[in-house]
mmCIF file of C-alpha atoms and ligand atoms in Angstrom:
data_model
loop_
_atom_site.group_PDB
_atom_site.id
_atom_site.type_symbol
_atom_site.label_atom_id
_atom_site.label_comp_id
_atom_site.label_asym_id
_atom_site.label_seq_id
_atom_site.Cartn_x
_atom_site.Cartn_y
_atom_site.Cartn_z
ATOM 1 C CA UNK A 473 -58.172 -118.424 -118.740
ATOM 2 C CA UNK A 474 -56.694 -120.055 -121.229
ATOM 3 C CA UNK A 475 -53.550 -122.252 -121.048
ATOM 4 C CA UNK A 476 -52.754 -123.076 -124.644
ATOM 5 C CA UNK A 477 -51.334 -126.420 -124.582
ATOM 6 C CA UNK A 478 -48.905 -125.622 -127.239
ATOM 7 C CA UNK A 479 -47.395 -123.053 -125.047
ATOM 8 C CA UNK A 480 -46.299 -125.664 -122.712
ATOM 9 C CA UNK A 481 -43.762 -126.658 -124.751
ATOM 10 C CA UNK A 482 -41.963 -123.506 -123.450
ATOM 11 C CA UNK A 483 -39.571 -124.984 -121.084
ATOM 12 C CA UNK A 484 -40.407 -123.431 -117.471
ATOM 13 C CA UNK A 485 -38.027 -121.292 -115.871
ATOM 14 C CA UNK A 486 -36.553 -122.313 -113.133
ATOM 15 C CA UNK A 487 -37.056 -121.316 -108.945
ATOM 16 C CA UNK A 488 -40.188 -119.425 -108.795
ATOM 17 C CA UNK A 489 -39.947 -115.950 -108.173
ATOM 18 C CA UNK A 490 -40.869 -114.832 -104.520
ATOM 19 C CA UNK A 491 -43.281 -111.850 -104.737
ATOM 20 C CA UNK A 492 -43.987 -110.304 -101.415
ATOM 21 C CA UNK A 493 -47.517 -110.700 -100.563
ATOM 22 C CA UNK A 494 -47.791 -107.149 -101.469
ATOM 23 C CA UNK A 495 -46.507 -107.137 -104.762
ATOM 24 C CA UNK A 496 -46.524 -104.147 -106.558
ATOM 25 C CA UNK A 497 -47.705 -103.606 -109.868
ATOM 26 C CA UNK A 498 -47.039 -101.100 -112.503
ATOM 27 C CA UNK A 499 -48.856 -99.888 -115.737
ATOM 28 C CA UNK A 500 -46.805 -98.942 -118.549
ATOM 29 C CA UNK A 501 -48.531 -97.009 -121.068
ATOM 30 C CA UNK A 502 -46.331 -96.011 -124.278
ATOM 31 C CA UNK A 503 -48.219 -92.552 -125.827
ATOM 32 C CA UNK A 504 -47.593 -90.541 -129.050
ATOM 33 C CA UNK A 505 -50.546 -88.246 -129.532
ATOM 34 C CA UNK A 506 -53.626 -89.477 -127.882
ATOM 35 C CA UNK A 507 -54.212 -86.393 -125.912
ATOM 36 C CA UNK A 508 -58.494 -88.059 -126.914
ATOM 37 C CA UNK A 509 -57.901 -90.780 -124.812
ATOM 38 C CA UNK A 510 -55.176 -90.946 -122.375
ATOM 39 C CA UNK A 511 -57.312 -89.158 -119.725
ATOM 40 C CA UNK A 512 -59.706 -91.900 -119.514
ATOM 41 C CA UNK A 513 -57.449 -95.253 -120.081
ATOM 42 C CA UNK A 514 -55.645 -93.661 -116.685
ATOM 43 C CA UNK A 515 -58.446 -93.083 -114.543
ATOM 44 C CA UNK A 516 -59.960 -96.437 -115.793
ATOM 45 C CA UNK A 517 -56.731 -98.411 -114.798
ATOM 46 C CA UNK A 518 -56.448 -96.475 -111.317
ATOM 47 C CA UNK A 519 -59.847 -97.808 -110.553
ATOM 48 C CA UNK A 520 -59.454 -101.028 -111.522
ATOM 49 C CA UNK A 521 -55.689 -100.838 -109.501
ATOM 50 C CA UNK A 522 -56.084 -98.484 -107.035
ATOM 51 C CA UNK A 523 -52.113 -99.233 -105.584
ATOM 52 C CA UNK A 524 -50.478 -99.499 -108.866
ATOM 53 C CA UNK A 525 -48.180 -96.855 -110.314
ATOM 54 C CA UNK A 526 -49.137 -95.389 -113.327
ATOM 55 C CA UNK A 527 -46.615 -94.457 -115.960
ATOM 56 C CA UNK A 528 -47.100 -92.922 -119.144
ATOM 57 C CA UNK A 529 -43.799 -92.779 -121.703
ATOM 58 C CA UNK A 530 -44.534 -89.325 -123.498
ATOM 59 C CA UNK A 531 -42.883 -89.870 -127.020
ATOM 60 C CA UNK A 532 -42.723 -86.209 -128.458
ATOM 61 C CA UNK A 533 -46.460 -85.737 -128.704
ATOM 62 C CA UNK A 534 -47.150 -82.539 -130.360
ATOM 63 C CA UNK A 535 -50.890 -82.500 -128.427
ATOM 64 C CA UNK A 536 -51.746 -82.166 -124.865
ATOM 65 C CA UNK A 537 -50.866 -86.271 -124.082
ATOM 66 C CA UNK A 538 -48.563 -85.118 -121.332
ATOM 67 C CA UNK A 539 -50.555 -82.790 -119.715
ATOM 68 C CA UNK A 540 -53.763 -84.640 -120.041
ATOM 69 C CA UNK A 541 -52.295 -87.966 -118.328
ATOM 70 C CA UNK A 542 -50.551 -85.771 -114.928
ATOM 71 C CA UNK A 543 -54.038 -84.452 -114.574
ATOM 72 C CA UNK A 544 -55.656 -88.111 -114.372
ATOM 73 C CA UNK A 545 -52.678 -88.922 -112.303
ATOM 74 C CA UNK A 546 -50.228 -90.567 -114.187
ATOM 75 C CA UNK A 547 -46.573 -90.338 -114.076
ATOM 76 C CA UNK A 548 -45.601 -89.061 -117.423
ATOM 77 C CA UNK A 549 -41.877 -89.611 -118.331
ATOM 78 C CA UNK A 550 -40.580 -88.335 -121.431
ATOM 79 C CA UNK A 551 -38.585 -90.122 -123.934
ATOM 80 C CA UNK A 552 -36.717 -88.814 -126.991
ATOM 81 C CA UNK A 553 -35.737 -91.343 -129.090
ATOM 82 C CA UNK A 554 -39.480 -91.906 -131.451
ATOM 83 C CA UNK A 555 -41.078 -95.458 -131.356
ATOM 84 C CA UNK A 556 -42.588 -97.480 -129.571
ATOM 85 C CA UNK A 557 -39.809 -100.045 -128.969
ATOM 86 C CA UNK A 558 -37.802 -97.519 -127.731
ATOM 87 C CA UNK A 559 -40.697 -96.418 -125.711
ATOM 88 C CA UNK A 560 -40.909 -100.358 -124.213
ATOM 89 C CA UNK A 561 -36.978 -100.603 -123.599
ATOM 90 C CA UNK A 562 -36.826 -97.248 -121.994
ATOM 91 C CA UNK A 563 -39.736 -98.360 -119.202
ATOM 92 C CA UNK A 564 -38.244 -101.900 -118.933
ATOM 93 C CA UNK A 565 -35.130 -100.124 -118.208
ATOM 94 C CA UNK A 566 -36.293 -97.453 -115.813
ATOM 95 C CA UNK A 567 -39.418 -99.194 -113.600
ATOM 96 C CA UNK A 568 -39.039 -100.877 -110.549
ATOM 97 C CA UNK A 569 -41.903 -103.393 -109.836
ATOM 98 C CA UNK A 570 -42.732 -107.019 -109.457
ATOM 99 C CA UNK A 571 -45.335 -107.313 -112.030
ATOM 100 C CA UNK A 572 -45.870 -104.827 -115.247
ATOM 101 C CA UNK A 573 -49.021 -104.321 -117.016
ATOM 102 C CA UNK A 574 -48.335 -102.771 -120.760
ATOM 103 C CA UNK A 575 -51.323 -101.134 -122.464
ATOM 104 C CA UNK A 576 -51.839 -98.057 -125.353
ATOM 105 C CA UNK A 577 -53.448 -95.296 -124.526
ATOM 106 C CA UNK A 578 -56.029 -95.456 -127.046
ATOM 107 C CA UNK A 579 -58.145 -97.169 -125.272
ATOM 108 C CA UNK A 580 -59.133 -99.822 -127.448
ATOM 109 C CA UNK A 581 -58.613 -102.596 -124.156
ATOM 110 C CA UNK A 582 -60.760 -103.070 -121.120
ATOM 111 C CA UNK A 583 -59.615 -102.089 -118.342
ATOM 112 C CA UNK A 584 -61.515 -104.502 -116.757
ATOM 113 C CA UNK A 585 -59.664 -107.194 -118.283
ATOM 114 C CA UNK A 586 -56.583 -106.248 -116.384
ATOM 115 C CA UNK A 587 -57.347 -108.819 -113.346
ATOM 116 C CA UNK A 588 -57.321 -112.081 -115.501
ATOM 117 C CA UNK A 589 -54.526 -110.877 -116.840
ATOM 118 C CA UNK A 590 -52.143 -110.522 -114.012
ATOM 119 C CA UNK A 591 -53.441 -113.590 -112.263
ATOM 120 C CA UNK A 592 -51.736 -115.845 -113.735
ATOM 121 C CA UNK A 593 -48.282 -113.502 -113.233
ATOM 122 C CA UNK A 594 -48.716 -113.146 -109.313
ATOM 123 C CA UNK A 595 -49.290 -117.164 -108.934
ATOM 124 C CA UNK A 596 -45.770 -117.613 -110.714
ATOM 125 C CA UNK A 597 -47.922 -119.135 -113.409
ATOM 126 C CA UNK A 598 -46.409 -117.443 -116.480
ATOM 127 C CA UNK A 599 -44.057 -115.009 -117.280
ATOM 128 C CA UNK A 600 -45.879 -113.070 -120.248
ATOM 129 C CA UNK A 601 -49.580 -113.066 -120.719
ATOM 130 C CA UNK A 602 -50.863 -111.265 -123.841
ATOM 131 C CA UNK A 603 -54.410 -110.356 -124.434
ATOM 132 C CA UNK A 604 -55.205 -111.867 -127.744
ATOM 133 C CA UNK A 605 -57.137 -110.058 -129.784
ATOM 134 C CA UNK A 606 -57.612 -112.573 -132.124
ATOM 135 C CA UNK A 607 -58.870 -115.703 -129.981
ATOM 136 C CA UNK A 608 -61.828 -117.600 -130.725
ATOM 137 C CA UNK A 609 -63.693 -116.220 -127.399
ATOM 138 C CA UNK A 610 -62.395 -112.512 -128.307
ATOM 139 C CA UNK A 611 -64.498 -110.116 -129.797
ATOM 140 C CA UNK A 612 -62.771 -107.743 -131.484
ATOM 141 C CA UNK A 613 -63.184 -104.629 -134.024
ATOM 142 C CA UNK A 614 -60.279 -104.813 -136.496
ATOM 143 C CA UNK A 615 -59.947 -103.415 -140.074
ATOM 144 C CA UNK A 616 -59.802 -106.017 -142.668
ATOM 145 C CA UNK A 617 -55.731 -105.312 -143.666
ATOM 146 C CA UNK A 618 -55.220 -105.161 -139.863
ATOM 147 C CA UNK A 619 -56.532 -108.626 -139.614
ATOM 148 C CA UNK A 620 -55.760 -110.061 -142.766
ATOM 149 C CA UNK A 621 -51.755 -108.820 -141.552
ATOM 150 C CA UNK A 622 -52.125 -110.505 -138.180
ATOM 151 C CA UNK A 623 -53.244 -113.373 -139.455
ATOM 152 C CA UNK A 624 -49.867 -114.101 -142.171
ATOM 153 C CA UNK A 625 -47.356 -112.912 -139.236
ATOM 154 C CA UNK A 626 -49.110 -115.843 -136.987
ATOM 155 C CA UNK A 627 -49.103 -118.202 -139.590
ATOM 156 C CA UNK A 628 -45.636 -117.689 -140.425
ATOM 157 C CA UNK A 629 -44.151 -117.207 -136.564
ATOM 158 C CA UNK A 630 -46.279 -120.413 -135.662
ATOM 159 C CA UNK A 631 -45.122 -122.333 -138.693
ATOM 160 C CA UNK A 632 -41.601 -121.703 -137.933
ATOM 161 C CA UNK A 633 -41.593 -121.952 -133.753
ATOM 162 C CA UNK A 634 -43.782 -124.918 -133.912
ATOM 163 C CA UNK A 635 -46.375 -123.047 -131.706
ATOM 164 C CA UNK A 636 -50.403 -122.221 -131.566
ATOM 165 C CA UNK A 637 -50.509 -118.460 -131.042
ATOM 166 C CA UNK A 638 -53.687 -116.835 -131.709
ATOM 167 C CA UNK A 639 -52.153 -112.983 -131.831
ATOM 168 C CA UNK A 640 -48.433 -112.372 -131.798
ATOM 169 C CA UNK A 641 -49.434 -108.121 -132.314
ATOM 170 C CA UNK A 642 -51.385 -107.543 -129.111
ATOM 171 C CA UNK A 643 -50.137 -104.343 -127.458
ATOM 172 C CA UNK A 644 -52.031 -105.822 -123.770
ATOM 173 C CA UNK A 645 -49.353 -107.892 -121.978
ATOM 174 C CA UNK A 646 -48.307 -108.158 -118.669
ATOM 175 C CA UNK A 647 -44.895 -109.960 -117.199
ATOM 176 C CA UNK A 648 -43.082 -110.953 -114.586
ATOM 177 C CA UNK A 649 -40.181 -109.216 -113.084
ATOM 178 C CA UNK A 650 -37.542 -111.522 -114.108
ATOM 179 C CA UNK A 651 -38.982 -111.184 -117.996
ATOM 180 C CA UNK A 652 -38.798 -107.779 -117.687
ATOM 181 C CA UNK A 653 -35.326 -107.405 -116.337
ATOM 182 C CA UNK A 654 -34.109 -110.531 -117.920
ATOM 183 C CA UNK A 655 -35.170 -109.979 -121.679
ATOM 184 C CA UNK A 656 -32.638 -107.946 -123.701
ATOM 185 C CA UNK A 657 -34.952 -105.545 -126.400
ATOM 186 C CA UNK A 658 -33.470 -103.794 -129.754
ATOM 187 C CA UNK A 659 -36.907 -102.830 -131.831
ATOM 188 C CA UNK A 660 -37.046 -99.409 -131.728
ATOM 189 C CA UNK A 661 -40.311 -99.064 -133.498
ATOM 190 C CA UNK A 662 -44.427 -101.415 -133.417
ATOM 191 C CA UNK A 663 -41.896 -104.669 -134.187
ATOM 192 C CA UNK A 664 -41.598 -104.617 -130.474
ATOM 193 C CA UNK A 665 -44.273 -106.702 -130.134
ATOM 194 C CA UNK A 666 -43.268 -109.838 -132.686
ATOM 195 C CA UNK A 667 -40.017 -109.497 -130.403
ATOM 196 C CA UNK A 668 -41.300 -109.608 -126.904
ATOM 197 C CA UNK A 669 -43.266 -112.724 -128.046
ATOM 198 C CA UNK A 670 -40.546 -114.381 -130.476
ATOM 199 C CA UNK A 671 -37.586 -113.955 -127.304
ATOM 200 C CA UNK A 672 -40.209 -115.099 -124.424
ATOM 201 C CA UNK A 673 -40.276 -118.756 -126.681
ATOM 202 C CA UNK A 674 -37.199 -118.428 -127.592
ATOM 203 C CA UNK A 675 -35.637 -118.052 -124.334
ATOM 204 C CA UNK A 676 -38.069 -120.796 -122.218
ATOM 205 C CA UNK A 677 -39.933 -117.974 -120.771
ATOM 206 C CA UNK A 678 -43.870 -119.480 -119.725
ATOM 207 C CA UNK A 679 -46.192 -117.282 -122.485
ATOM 208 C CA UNK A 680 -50.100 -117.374 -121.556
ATOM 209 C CA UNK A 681 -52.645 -116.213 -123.952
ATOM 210 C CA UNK A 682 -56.017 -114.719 -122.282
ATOM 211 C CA UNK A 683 -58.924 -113.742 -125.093
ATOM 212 C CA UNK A 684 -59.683 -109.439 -124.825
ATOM 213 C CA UNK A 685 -61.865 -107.915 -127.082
ATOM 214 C CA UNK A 686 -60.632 -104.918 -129.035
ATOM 215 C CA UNK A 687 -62.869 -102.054 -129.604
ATOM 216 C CA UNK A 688 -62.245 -99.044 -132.009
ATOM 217 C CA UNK A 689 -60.632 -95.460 -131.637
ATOM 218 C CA UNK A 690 -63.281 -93.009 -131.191
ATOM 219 C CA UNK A 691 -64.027 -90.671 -134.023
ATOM 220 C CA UNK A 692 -60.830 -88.048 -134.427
ATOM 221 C CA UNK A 693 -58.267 -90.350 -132.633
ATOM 222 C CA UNK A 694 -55.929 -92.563 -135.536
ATOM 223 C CA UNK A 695 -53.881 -95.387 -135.434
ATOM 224 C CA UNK A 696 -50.001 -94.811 -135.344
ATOM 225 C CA UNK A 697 -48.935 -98.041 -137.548
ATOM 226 C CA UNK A 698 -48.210 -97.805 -141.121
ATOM 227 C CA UNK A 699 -49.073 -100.894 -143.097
ATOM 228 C CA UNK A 700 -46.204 -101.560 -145.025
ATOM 229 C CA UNK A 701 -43.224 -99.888 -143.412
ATOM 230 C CA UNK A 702 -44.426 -101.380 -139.644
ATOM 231 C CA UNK A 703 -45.171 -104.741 -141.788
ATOM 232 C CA UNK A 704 -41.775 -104.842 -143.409
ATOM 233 C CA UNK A 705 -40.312 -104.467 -140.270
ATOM 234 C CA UNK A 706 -42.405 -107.064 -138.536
ATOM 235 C CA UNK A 707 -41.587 -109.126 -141.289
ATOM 236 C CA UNK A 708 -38.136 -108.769 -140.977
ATOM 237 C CA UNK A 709 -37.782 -109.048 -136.974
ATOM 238 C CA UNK A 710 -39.506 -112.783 -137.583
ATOM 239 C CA UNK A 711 -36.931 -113.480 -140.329
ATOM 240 C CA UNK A 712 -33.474 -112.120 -138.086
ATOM 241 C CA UNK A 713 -34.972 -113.972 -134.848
ATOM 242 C CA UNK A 714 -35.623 -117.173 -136.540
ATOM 243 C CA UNK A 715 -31.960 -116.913 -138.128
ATOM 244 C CA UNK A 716 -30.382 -115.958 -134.603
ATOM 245 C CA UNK A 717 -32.766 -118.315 -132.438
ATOM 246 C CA UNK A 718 -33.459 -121.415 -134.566
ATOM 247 C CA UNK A 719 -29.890 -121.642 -136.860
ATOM 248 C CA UNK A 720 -29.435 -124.802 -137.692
ATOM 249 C CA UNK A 721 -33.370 -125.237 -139.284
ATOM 250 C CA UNK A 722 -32.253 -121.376 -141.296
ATOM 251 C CA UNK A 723 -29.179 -122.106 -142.610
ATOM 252 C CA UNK A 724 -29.738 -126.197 -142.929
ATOM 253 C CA UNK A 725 -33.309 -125.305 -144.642
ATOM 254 C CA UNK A 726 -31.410 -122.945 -147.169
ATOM 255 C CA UNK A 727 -28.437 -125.455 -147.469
ATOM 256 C CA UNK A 728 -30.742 -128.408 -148.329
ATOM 257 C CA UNK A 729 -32.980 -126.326 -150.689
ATOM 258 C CA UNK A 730 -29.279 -125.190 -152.792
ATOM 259 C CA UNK A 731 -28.280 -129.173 -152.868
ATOM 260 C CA UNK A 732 -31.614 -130.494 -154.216
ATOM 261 C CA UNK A 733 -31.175 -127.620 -156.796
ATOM 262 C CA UNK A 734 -27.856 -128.375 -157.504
ATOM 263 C CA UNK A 735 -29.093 -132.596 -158.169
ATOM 264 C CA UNK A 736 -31.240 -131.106 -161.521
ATOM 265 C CA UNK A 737 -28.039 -130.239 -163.189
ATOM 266 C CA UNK A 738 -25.958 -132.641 -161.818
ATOM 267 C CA UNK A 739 -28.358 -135.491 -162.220
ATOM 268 C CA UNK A 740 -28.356 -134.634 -166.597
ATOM 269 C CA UNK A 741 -24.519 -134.403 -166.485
ATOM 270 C CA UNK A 742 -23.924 -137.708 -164.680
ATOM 271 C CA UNK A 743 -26.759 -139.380 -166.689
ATOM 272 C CA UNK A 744 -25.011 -138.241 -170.215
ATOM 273 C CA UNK A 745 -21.583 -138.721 -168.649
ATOM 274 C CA UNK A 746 -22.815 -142.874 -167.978
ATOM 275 C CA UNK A 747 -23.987 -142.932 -171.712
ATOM 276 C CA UNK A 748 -21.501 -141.131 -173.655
ATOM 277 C CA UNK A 749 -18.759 -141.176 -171.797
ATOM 278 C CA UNK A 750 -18.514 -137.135 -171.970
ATOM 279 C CA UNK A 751 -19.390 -134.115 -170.326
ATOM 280 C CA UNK A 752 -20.737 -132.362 -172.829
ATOM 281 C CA UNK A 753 -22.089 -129.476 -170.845
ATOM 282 C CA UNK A 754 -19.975 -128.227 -168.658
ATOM 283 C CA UNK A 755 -21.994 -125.146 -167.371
ATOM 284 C CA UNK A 756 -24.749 -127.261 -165.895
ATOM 285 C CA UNK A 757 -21.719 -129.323 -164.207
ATOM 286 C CA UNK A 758 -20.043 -126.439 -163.009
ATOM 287 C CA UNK A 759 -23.377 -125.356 -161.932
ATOM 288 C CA UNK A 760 -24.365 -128.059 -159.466
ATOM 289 C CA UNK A 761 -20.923 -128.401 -158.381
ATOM 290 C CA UNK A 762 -21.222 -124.828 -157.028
ATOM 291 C CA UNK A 763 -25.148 -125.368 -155.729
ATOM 292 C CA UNK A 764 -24.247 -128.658 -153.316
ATOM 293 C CA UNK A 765 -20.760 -126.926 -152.441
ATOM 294 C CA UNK A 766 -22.528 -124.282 -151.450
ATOM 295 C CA UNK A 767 -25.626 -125.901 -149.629
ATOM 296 C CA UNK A 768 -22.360 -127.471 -147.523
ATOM 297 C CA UNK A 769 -21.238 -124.630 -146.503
ATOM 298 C CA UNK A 770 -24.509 -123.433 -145.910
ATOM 299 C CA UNK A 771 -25.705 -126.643 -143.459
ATOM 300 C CA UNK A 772 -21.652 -126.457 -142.055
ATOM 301 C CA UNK A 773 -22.434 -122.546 -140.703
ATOM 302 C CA UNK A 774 -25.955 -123.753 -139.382
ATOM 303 C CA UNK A 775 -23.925 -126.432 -137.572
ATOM 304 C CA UNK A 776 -21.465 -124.707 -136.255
ATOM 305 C CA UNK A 777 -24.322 -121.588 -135.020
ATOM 306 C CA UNK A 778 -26.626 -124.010 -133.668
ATOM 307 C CA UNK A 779 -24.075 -124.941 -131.160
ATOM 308 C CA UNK A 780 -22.877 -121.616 -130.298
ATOM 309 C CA UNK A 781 -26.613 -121.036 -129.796
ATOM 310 C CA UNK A 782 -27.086 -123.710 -127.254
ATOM 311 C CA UNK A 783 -24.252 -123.086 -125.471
ATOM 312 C CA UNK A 784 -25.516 -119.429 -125.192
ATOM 313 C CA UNK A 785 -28.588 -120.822 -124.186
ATOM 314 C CA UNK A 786 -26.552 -122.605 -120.930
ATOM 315 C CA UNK A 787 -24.935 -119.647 -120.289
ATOM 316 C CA UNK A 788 -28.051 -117.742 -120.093
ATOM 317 C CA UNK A 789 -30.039 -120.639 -117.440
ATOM 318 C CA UNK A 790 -26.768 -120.423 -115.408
ATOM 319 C CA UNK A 791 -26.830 -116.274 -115.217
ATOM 320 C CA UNK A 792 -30.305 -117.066 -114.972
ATOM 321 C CA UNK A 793 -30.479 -119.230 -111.737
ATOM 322 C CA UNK A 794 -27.678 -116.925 -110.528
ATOM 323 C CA UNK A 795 -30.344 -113.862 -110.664
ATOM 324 C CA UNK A 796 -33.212 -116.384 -109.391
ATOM 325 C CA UNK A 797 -31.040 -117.045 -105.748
ATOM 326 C CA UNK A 798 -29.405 -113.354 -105.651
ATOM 327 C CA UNK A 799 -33.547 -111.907 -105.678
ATOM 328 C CA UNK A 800 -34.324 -115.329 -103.069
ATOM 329 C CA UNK A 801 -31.284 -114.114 -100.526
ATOM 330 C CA UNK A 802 -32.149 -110.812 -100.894
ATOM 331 C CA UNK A 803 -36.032 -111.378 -100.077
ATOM 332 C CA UNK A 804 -34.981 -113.772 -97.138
ATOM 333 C CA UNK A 805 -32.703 -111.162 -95.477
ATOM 334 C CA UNK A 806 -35.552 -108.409 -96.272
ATOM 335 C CA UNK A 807 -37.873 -110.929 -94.468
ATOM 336 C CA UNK A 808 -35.896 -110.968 -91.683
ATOM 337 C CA UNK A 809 -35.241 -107.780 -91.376
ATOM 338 C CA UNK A 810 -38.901 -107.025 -91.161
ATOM 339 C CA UNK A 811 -38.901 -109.665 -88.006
ATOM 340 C CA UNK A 812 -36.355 -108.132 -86.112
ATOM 341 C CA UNK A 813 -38.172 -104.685 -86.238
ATOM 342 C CA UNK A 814 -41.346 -106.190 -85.237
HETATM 343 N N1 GDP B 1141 -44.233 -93.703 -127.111
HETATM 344 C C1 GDP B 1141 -44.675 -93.998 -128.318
HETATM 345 N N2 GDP B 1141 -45.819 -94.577 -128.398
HETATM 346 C C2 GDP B 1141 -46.283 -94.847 -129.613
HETATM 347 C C3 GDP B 1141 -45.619 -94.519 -130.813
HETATM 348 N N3 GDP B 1141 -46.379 -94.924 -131.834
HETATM 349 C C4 GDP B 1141 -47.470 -95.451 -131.256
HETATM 350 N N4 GDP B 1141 -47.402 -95.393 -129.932
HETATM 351 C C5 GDP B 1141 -48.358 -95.833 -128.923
HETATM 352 O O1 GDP B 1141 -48.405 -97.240 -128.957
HETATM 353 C C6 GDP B 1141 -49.723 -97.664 -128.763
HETATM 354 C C7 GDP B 1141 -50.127 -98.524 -129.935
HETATM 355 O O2 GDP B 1141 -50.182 -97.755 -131.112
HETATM 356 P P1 GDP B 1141 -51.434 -97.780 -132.076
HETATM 357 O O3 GDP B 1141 -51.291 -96.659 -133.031
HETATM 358 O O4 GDP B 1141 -52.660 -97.850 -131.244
HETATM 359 O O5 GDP B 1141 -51.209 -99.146 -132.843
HETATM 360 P P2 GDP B 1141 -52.306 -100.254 -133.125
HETATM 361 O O6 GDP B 1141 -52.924 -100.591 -131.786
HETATM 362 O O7 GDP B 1141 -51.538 -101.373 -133.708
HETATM 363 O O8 GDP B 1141 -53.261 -99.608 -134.051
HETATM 364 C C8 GDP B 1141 -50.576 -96.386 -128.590
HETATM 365 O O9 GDP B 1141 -50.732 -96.129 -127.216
HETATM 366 C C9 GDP B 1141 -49.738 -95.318 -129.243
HETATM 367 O O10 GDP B 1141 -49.922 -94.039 -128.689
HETATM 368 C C10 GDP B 1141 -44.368 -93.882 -130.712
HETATM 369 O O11 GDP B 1141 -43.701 -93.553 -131.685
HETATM 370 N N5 GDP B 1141 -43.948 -93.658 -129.442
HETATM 371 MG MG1 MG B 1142 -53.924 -99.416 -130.459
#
C-alpha cells in the first residue's frame, strides 16, 4: 500500500466514521455500451465480494449492456442524462452504503485488486483511494496519447496543488461514506475524474494512491473518451477548480504577471521623464498605468475571494462535524437498540 507522503498534507477529517462491523459495500459501475464485457467485470466483482451490491448505471446503451449485467446479477439502473459524470452524481445520489467501490465495465482493472483497495477505507484510513494506473509498481497497457495526456494533466494539477499524484484519470476508486455524501459533483461528462480528485484535496478529504495495472479492451470493445473534446474539458475543470479553490494564488498570479508588464513601459517613461523632463510617449505611459491598475484590481479580487473561500471552508468543517455526530448518535442509539432486542 502506498501512503504517498505528499498526500498527508491533506488535512484529516475530523471524528472517524463508525462503520458497523458489517459494513456494507457497494460497486458502482458507470456503462455505455460494453455489452463485451460487463458480464464478466460483474461476476468477477461478486466473487471477489460475495455481500456487496452490485450496481450498474445503464447510460442509453444501444447494445445488450443492460440485459447482459441483470443476467450476471447486477442491479442495472438507468440514467438519462449521457456522461459519465452524470452517471457518478446520479449513484452518489441514489446508493446507500458505507463504503463504494467505482469501476468501468470494460474490464481493464483486476478485480482482484479490489481488497487493497478498500482496506484502507474500512480502517478509517482514507477517504478516497484511487488505483493509479500510472505508479512506478503499476503495470499498465496505455496508448501513447493516453499516456502522454495523463502525464501533462498530473504535471499541471500537481504543480498547482503542491501535491505528488501519480494518476489523477484513474476510473478505480473507492470512498468513504462521508466523501460520497459530503462531496458536491457538477461534471457531467470523463472530467469527473480530475474533479473527484481536485475537491477530495481541496476540501481536506485523506486521498490514498494504491498501484493497479491496466490491461487493454479486448478486440471489438472501444474506448468512450475523445482526445480533445474530453481533454479540453479536463483541461478546463483544472483551470475553474484552481480559480474557485486556490483564489488568491489565480487572481494574485495574474495580478502580479499584469504589474511586472506594466514596469517595461513605465520603467522607459519614468527613465526619459528623469532626463528630459518630458513625457514624450504617452501611450507607453498610459499603457502601464492601465497594466499595474489593473494587476490591483486583479490581486484586490484574489484578496477579497481568498477570504470568502476560507470562510466557506469553516462553514463546511462546522456542517461537517455536525454530519460526523448526527451519523455517531444515530449509530449509538442503533447500537442500543440492537441490545435491548437481544
Ligand atoms: N454511464 C456512462 N458511462 C460511460 C459513458 N462514457 C463512458 N462510460 C463508462 O465509463 C467507463 C470509462 O470509460 P472508458 O471509455 O473506458 O474510458 P477510458 O477508461 O478512459 O478509456 C466505462 O465503463 C464506460 O462504459 C457515458 O456516457 N455514460
Ligand atoms: Mg476504461
Amino acid at each position: 500500500m502506498l501512503n504517498h507522503p505528499a498526500l498527508e498534507l491533506v488535512a484529516q477529517k475530523s471524528a472517524p466514521e463508525s462503520f458497523a462491523p458489517e459494513a456494507s459495500v457497494a460497486v458502482l459501475i458507470p456503462c455505455y455500451n460494453e455489452e463485451l464485457t460487463i458480464e464478466n467485470v460483474v461476476c468477477q466483482f461478486k466473487k471477489e465480494l460475495p455481500d456487496a451490491h452490485i450496481y450498474v448505471f445503464d447510460n442509453n446503451s444501444s447494445d445488450r449492456t443492460a440485459e447482459k449485467a441483470r443476467q450476471a446479477g447486477a442491479i442495472v439502473i438507468p440514467e438519462g442524462r449521457q456522461g459519465k459524470g452524470f452517471v457518478v452524481q446520479s449513484m452518489f445520489r441514489q446508493v446507500d452504503a458505507d463504503v463504494y467501490v467505482m469501476v468501468d465495465g470494460d474490464g481493464t482493472y483486476s478485480a482482484g485488486a479490489v481488497h487493497e483497495l478498500i482496506e484502507p477505507v474500512l480502517k478509517h484510513k482514507a477517504d478516497m483511494v484511487v488505483g493509479s494506473r500510472l505508479h512506478a509498481d503499476s503495470q499498465s497497457q496505455f496508448k501513447f496519447l493516453n499516456r502522454f495526456g495523463n502525464k501533462l494533466f498530473l504535471f499541471v494539477l500537481n504543480l498547482i496543488f503542491k501535491v505528488k499524484l501519480t494518476d489523477i484519470l484513474s476510473g478505480y476508486r473507492v470512498f468513504s461514506r462521508k466523501f460520497v455524501k459530503g462531496v458536491p459533483l457538477f461534471g457531467g461528462g470523463f472530467e469527473i475524474e480530475t474533479e473527484l480528485t481536485i475537491k477530495a484535496l481541496g476540501r481536506g478529504y485523506r486521498v490514498l494512491e494504491i498501484p493497479t495495472d491496466l490491461t487493454g479492451r479486448p478486440e471489438g470493445s472501444h474506448s468512450k473518451i475523445n482526445l480533445f473534446r474530453d481533454g479540453f474539458l479536463i483541461l478546463n475543470t483544472i483551470v475553474t477548480l484552481f480559480r474557485d479553490y486556490k483564489p488568491l494564488t489565480f487572481f494574485g498570479g495574474a495580478g502580479l504577471l499584469l504589474i511586472f508588464g506594466g514596469f517595461v513601459p513605465g520603467f522607459i517613461v519614468l527613465f526619459e521623464f528623469i532626463k528630459t523632463g518630458l513625457v514624450l510617449r504617452l501611450p507607453s505611459a498610459v499603457l502601464a498605468v492601465g497594466l499595474v491598475v489593473s494587476g490591483m484590481l486583479l490581486i484586490t479580487a484574489g484578496l477579497i475571494l481568498h477570504t470568502i473561500v476560507r470562510r466557506s471552508q469553516e462553514f463546511d468543517h462546522q456542517l461537517q462535524a455536525l454530519a460526523d455526530e448526527l451519523r455517531f448518535n444515530r449509530l449509538l442509539m442503533a447500537n442500543t437498540d440492537r441490545g435491548a432486542r437481544k
